[in-house]
Tab-separated table of C-alpha atoms in Angstrom:
chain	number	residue	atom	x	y	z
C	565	UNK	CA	15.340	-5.799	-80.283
C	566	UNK	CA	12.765	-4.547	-77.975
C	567	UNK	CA	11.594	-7.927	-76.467
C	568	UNK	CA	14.615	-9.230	-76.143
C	569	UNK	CA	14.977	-6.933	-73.424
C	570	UNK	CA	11.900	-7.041	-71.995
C	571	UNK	CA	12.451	-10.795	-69.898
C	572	UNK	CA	16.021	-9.305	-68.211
C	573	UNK	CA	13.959	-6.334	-67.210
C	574	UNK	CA	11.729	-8.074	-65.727
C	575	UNK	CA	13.565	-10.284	-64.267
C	576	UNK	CA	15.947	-7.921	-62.978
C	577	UNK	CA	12.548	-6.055	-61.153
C	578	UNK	CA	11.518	-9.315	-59.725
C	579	UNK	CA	14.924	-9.802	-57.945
C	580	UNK	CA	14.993	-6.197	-56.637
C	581	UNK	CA	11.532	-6.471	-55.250
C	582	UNK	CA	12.010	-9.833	-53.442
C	583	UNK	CA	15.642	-8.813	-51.992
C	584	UNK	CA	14.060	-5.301	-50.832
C	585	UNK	CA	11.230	-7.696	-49.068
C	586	UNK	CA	13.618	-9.755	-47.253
C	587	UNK	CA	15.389	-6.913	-46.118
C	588	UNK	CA	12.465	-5.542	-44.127
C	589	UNK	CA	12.663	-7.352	-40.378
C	590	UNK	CA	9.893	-7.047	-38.068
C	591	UNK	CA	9.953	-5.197	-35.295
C	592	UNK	CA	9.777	-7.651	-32.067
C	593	UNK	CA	6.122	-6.663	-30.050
C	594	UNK	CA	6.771	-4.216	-27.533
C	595	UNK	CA	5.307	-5.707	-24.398
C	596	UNK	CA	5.168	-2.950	-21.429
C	597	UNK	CA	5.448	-4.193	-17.942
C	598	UNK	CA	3.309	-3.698	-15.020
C	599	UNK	CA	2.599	-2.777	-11.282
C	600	UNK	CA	0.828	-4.473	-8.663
C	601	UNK	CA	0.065	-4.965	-5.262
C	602	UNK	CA	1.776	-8.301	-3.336
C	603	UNK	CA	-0.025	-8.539	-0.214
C	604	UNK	CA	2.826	-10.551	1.212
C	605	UNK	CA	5.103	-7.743	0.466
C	606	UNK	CA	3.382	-4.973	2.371
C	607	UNK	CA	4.763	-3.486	5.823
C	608	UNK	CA	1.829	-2.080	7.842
C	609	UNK	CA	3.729	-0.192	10.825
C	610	UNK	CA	2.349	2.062	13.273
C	611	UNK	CA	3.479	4.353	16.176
C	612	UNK	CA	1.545	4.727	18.865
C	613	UNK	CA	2.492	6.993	22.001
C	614	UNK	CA	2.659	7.535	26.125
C	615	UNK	CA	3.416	10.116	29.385
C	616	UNK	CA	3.024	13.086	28.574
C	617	UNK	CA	6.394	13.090	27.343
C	618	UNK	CA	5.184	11.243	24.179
C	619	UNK	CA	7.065	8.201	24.703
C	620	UNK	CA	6.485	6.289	21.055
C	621	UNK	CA	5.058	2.451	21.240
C	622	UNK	CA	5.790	0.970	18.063
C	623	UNK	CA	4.174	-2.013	16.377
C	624	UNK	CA	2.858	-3.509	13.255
C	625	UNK	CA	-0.121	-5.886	11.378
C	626	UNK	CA	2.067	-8.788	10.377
C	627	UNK	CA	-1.123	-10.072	7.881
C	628	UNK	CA	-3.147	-8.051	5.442
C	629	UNK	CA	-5.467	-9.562	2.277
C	630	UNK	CA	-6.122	-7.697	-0.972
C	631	UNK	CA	-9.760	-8.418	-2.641
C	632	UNK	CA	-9.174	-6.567	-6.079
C	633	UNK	CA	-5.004	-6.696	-7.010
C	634	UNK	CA	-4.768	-5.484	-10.700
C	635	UNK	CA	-2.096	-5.030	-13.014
C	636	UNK	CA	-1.441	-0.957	-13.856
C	637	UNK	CA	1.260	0.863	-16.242
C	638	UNK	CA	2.130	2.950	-12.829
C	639	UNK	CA	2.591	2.518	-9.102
C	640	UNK	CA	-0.098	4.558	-7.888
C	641	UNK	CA	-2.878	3.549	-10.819
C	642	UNK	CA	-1.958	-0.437	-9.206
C	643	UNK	CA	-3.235	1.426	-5.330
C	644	UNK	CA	-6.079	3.374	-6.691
C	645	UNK	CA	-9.090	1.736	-5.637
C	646	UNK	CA	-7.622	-0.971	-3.785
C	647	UNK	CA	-9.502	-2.523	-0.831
C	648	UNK	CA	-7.878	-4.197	1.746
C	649	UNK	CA	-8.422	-6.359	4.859
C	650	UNK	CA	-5.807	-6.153	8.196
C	651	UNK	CA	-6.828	-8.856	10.757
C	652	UNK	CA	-6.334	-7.479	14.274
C	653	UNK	CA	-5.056	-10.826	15.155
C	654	UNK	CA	-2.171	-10.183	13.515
C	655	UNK	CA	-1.216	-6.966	15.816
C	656	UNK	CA	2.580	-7.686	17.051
C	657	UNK	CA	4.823	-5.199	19.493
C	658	UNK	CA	7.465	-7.985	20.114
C	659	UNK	CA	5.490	-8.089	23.592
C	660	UNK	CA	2.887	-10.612	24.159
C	661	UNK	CA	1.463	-9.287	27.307
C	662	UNK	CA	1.320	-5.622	25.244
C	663	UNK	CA	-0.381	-7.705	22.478
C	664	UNK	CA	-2.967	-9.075	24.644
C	665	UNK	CA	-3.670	-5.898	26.142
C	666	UNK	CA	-3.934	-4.018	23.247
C	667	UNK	CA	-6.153	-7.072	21.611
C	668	UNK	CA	-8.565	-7.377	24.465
C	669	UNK	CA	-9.188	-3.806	25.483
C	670	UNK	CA	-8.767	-1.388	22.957
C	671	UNK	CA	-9.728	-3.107	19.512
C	672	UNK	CA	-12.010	-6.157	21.696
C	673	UNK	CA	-13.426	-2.638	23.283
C	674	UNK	CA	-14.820	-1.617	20.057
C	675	UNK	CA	-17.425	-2.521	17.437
C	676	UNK	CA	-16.858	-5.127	14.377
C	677	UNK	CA	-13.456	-4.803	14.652
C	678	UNK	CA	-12.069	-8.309	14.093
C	679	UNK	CA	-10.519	-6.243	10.494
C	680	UNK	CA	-9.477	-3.360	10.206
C	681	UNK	CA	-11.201	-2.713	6.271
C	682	UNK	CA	-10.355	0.015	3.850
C	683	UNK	CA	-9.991	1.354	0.141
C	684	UNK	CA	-7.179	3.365	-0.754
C	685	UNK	CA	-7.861	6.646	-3.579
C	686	UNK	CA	-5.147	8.318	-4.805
C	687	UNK	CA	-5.598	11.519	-5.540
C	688	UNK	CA	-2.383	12.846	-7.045
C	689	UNK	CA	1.527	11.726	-7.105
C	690	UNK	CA	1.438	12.216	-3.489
C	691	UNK	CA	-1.597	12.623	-1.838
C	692	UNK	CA	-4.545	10.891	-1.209
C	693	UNK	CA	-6.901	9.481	1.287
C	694	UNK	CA	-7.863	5.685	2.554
C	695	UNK	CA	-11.740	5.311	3.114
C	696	UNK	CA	-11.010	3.374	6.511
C	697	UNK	CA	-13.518	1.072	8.552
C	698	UNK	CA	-12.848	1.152	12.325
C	699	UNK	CA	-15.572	0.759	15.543
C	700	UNK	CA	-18.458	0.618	12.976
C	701	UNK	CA	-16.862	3.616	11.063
C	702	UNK	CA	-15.788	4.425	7.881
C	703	UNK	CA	-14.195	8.124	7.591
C	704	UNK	CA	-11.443	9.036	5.259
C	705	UNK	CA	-8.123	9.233	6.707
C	706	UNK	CA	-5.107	11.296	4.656
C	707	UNK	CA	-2.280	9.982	3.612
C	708	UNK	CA	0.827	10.494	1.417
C	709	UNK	CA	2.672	8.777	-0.987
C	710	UNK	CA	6.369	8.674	-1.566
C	711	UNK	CA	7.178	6.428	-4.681
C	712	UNK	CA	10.726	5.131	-5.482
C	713	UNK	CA	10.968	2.760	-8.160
C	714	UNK	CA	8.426	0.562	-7.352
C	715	UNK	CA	8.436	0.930	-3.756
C	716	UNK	CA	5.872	3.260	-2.326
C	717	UNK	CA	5.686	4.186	0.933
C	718	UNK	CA	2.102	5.225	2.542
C	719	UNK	CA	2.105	7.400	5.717
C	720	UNK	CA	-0.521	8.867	7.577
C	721	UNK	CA	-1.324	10.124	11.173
C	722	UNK	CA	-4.794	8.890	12.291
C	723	UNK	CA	-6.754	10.912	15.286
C	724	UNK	CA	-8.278	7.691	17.064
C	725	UNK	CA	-11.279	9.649	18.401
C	726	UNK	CA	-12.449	10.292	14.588
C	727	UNK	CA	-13.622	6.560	14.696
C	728	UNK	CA	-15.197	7.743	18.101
C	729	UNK	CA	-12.637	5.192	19.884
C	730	UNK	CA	-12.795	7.326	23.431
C	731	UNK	CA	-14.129	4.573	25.304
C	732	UNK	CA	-11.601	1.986	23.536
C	733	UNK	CA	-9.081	4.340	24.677
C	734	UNK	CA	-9.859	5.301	28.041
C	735	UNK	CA	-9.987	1.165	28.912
C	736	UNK	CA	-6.663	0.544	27.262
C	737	UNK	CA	-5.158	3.707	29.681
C	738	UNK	CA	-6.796	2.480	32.665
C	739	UNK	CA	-5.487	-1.513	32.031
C	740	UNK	CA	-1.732	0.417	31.113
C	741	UNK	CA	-2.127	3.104	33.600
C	742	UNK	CA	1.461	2.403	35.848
C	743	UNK	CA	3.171	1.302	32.797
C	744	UNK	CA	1.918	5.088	30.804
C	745	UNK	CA	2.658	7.482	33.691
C	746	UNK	CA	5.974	9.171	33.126
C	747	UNK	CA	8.626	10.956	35.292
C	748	UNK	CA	6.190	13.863	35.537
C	749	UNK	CA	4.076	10.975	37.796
C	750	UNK	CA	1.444	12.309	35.010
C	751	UNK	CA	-0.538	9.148	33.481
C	752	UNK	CA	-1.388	9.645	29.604
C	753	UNK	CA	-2.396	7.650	26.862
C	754	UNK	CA	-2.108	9.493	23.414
C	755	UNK	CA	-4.983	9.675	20.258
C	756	UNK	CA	-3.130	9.890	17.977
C	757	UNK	CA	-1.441	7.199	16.234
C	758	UNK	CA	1.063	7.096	13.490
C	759	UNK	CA	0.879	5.056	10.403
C	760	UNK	CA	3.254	3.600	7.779
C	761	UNK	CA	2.668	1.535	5.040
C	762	UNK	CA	5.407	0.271	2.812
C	763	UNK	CA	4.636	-2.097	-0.269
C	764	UNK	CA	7.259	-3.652	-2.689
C	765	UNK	CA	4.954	-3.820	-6.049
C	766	UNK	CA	5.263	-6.390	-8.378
C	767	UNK	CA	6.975	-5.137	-11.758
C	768	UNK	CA	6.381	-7.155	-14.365
């Protein structure tokens, strides 16, 4: 009586094993997205000012290039370390005579400065510094970080004179004298020079 048990039982195991197998489904792959960089969707905007009254002259690099893009599980790991290149060429106030000025006596005043060269370090969620080349300089110039999604929005305010541009300056001011002296009849080109960056990252 025993082994006429014995081939049900079995077969009753094999059934139960192969049903409890196809009742297992695989998990699909998780497959985590990522941040980076799109040169063609980065604002570079910058304030810079007059009289003595601080009369803001706002403009922007319509062109930058990114040597090392990489793909990063956050927005700031995608900036960190990222070294950019902002023809001057590409310097636009929606006034061509401005333009030119700015072109030929203020940047064309100083040294190497075709680009306008830099690596970005972030430091924390919003802080950090870009290592910036200017008039045959390279200083570190603070900045901050606001991040939204995956916009992130860069602003810093740059002292001119730290890239030792005081002769730059002073032959911009004397070209733009008239058109810089304010109701005061005082004559005064500003140093210091707001910046904004704004960058749409790729999220992928």
């Amino acid at each position: 009586m025993k082994k006429i048990y014995v081939l049900p039982l079995l077969l009753l195991t094999m059934i139960l094993y192969t049903s409890c197998k196809e009742s297992v489904k695989k998990e699909p792959a998780i497959v985590e997205k990522t941040y980076s960089v799109d040169a063609k969707a980065t604002k570079i905007n910058w304030t810079a000012y007059k009289t003595t009254a601080k009369a803001p002259v706002k403009g922007q690099f319509t062109e930058v290039t990114i040597e090392n893009a990489k793909k990063a599980s956050t927005p700031l790991e995608a900036l960190n370390g990222l070294k950019f290149d902002i023809p001057v060429s590409s310097l636009f106030t929606n006034d061509t005579i401005r333009d030119g000025k700015l072109k030929k006596f203020f940047f064309g005043a100083m040294k190497n400065t075709s680009l306008l060269s830099g690596t970005v370090n972030t430091i924390n969620e919003t802080s950090g510094s870009v290592s910036l080349k200017m008039n045959g300089i390279t200083k570190d110039l603070p900045v901050t970080f606001v991040v939204k999604d995956n916009i992130v929005t860069i602003e810093a305010n740059m002292e001119l004179n730290d890239w030792q541009a005081e002769v730059a300056l002073n032959t911009l001011h004397e070209v733009c004298k008239e058109l810089h002296t304010g109701k005061d009849g005082i004559s005064k080109t500003w140093s210091d020079v707001k910046i904004e960056v704004i960058t749409d990252l790729k999220y992928e």
